[in-house]
Amino acid sequence: MKLLIPIIILIVNSFLLSQVKKVDQCFQCHIDIGSAQAELFVNDVHKRIGLSCSSCHGGDNTTDNDEIAMNPKNGFVGKPKPSKISEICANCHSNPETMKKYGSNIKTGQFEELRKSVHGKASTDANTTIAQCTTCHNAHGIAKVNNPASPVFPTNIPETCGKCHSSVVYMQKYNPSLPVDQIEKYRTSKHGMLNKVGNKKVAACADCHGAHSIFSAKDVRSSVYPTNIPATCSKCHSDKEYMKEFKIATDQFEKYKRSVHGVALLEKNDISAPACNSCHGNHAATPPGISSISKVCGTCHALNAELFANSPHKEAFDKKNYPECETCHNSHDIAVTRDELLGINKSSVCSKCHSEKENSKGYFAAKEMRQMIDELTNKQKTASSKIFEAEQKGMEVEEIKFRVRDINSSILEARTVIHSFDISKFKEVIKKGNVASQEVISDATSKIDEYFFRRYGLMAAVLVSTILMILIYLHLKRIEKKNN
Amino acid sequence: MKKLFNNIYLWVDERVQISDLVKFMSKKYVPIHSRSIWYYFGGVSLFLFIIQVVTGILLTFYYKGSSEQAYESIKFIMSKVEFGWLIRSIHAWSANLFILAVFIHMFSVYFERTYRKPRELTWVTGVLLFFLSLGFGFSGYLLPWNELAFFATKVGTDIVGVLPVIGEPIKLLLRGSEDVTGATLSRFYAFHVMLLPLLFTLLLSVHLLLVQRQGMSEPVEVKVKGSMPFFPNFFLRDLILWLLVLNILAVLAVFFPAELGLKANPLASAPVGIKPEWYFMFMFQSLKFIPAKVLFVDGELLGILLFGIAGLLWLLVPFWDRKTAAGQKNRMINYIGVFSIIFILVMTILGWVL
C-alpha cells in the first residue's frame, strides 16, 4: 500500500505533464511534409540537446500557425544568407557561457580562427567566405567529431577536404596552381592507407594543416610552412606512447634538429634546406626505398647523385643492398661533411669496407685523395693568412681576395667529384685549385714585399733628401762666410 | 761640362737677356729680424702648390671623371699603376699641408700688418688665393666618388642652397642637377682641373709679381738686423725647407696612405658621423651650434651670412684698418686675429670630439 500511492501519483503526474509538454512545431510540420532537412535533423547533435530549427532559422516553434511561426516579426530568417551561416553557428560556439550551459567543453575560438584562415577569405561571388562551418560539418544532421557519421571524423576528413581540393574546376577559381591530387597521393602513403582501413591515429589533412586555422603553406603562420614542418610531424612521430603500435623509431626529429639540414632550416631559417616532406613526400609520405635514396637526395644534390650513379660503388652497394647516400652520410642525423670522412683513418667511412688487405685498390685511392685535398686546404689557409698579412700592412688586396674564390670552388668541386670515386678526375680538380692557390700566395707575397719596398724606398729617399739638405746648408754657409 | 752650360747660358742670354732677371733677383734683399721665419711659409705654400700641379697632372692620366668609373679608376691607380698609390697619397696629403701652409702664411701676414700700404693688393690677391684653395679642397674631395665624399658634398651644397634668392641657383650651378649626381662629379672635376687652376694661376702670377715688385715687407714693431740677398741665400734656405716638407710628405704618404672607403651609393642612407675636411670643420660646427631660429631668421642662413661678412671684412682688412695705414698701433687687429685663431681651433676640435 505504501508503494502503491507514490506510483499512482507518478502516473497521474506524468499523464498531466504530457498534456502540457512543448512540441517543436517547426520540426513537427517539416517532418510531416517529408522535408529532407528535417529528416537529417533527427540525428543532429543539436536536436539531441534540445535545440530546435528556430535556434538557427528564427521564428516561433511553439505554434503550428504558419503566419505566426514563420513571421519575420518573430525573428524568422528562413534559409540564412550564406554570409550569415558561420555567424549563426558562432552565436553559440563562440560563447563560452552558452556552450557551458549545454555541457559542452569544446573550444570556442573556431569562428575567429576560420575567419583569419585561408578559407575565411571572400569567395568569388564576394557574398560569403570560401568555406563556412557547414561546408565541412554539414548543415542539418551535424554529428560530433568523434562520431563516424561526421564528415570531419578522422577517416572521413580526406574525402571532406577532397570535395573541393580534388575538384579541378573548383580549385581553378581560387588557386589554379595548387595540385588537386593530394587525396590520390595521400591514399598511397602509409598515413592514407591506414586511414582507409579505419585507423583514427594516423595523420589526415587536419592533423598537419590544422582544422580551422588553415593557412597557405607559403604563409609563415601555417603549420606546414617549411620551418614548421619538422615540429608538425614530430607532434606524433616523437611521441613514443602514441607511436607504440606502429613500431617505428621516434628519435628522427631529435636527430634531424642536430643535422646540417635541421640547423640550416630551424636555426638559420634557410627555407631551401630540406624538411621532413622534402625527402619523404608530403601527401604521399613514405620512407624512401633503399634503391631510391640517391634519387631522393639527388633532387637537391644532383651532381653528387649522378656521379655516384656512374661510379663503381653503385654496383657494389646494390649487390650488398647498402642504402646509397645513407651508408656514408646517415639519414636523419646528416652531419656537415668533413674531409675526415675520406681516407683510411678510423673516422673515415672508406675504411669501413676498404683495408690494405681487403678491397685494397679503394684503400690506396682513398689515402691518396685524402692527402691531395689536405694539401689543397693547407694551401688555401696559407693563401688566406698571406692575404691577411698584406691587408694588415695596409696593402690593396681586393683583387687577390676575389681570386681566393677559385681555390674555394676547387675544394668544393673536389668534394663533389669524390662521389665519382675516380682518382684521375679528382686529380684534375685538385690541380686547378693548386694552380689558383699558387698564384694567390705568390701575389699576396709580392704585396708584402712591396710593403717593405715602400718602407726601404722611403728610407732611401729621406736619406738622399737629407744629404741634399745638409749639402745645401754647407754650401750656404760657405757663401755667407765668403761674403762676410 | 761647366763650359757647355756656360755656352748654353750665353746662347739663351743673347736672345732673351736672362742676365737681367738674374741681376734683378740678386739685387733683391730679404730683411733679417726675429720674425724672418714667417717669410718662408709663402714659399712652402708655393712649393706645395707645385707638387699639387705635378701630381694632379699625373693623376689625370688615369682618373676618369664619371660616376660609373671614378671610384674604379682611383682603385686602379692605387693598386695597378706603378707608384700610383704614392702619387695619390702625396696629392691628398699635399692638399692638406698646402691649406695648412696657406693658413699660417695668411695669419703671419695679418699679424705683421704686411697688408698695409703699398701691399693692399698683395693681401687681396692672397686672400682670394686662400678662398680658391678651399675651392680646390671642396671640389677635389668629391672626385674619388666614395661614400664620405658624396654625402659631405651633399651637405656642403645644401648649405649653399639656404641663401635667399641666389642660394638655389648657386646650388644648381654647383650640382648640375637637383641632387648630387654624376653631373655634379663632372662639374667638380671641371672646376678642379680647369676653372680653379686657371683662376689660381692668374691670381698667383699677380700675387708673385707684386711680391717681386715690392720686395719683402719689413715689420713695424721689430728691429731689422740687416738683410740677405734673395738669391742665392734666401732661395737656398727655401730649398732646404722645401726638401724637409718633401720628406714629411713622403713619410705621411707611406705610413698613412690615402684611403678610398666605399663607393658612393646615392640610394643608401648617409653613414653616421659624416664630417667635412678639417679646414671646413669650424664653419660646419658653428652652423650646428646656431639655433634653428634666431629672432625670426633661419639659424643656418644667419650663420652663412655671418661667415660671408667675416670673409668680406677679412678680404678688406687693409681698407678698414686705418690706424695701421696711418702708422699707428692697432691692438684691435691682434684681438681679432687671436679671437679668429682660438675660434677656429676650438670649433675644429669640438667638431672632431662631438
Coordinates of C-alpha atoms in Angstrom, one line a residue, chain A residues 394 396 398-399 447 450 453-455 458 461-462 465-466 468-469 472-473 475-477 479-480 483, chain B residues 75 78-80 83 85 228-229 232-234 236-237 239-240 243-244 246-247 250-251 254-255 257:
Chain A
G394 CA 97.6 48.3 -45.5
E396 CA 95.3 46.7 -51.5
E398 CA 90.7 43.2 -53.0
E399 CA 91.5 41.5 -56.3
K447 CA 102.2 42.7 -51.9
E450 CA 106.0 45.8 -51.9
F453 CA 110.0 48.0 -50.6
R454 CA 107.9 51.2 -49.8
R455 CA 109.5 51.4 -46.4
L458 CA 111.1 55.8 -48.2
A461 CA 114.5 58.9 -50.4
V462 CA 114.6 60.5 -47.0
S465 CA 117.0 64.4 -49.5
T466 CA 118.6 64.8 -46.0
L468 CA 121.0 67.2 -50.1
M469 CA 119.7 69.4 -47.3
I472 CA 122.8 72.9 -49.5
Y473 CA 123.3 74.1 -45.9
H475 CA 127.1 75.4 -49.4
L476 CA 125.0 78.3 -48.0
K477 CA 127.4 78.6 -45.0
I479 CA 128.7 81.5 -49.4
E480 CA 127.8 83.5 -46.3
N483 CA 130.5 87.3 -48.3
Chain B
K75 CA 91.2 51.9 -57.2
M78 CA 96.0 52.7 -56.1
S79 CA 96.5 49.1 -56.9
K80 CA 97.7 48.7 -60.5
F83 CA 103.7 54.2 -57.8
W85 CA 99.5 54.8 -54.5
M228 CA 120.5 88.9 -47.1
P229 CA 120.4 88.5 -50.9
P232 CA 121.2 82.5 -53.5
N233 CA 121.0 82.9 -49.7
F234 CA 117.2 83.1 -49.2
L236 CA 118.8 78.1 -50.7
R237 CA 117.2 78.4 -47.3
L239 CA 115.2 74.9 -50.8
I240 CA 116.2 73.3 -47.5
L243 CA 113.2 69.3 -49.0
L244 CA 112.1 69.0 -45.4
L246 CA 109.0 66.8 -49.1
N247 CA 110.4 64.4 -46.5
A250 CA 106.9 61.1 -48.2
V251 CA 106.6 59.8 -44.6
V254 CA 104.0 55.8 -47.0
F255 CA 102.7 55.5 -43.4
P257 CA 98.3 56.3 -47.5

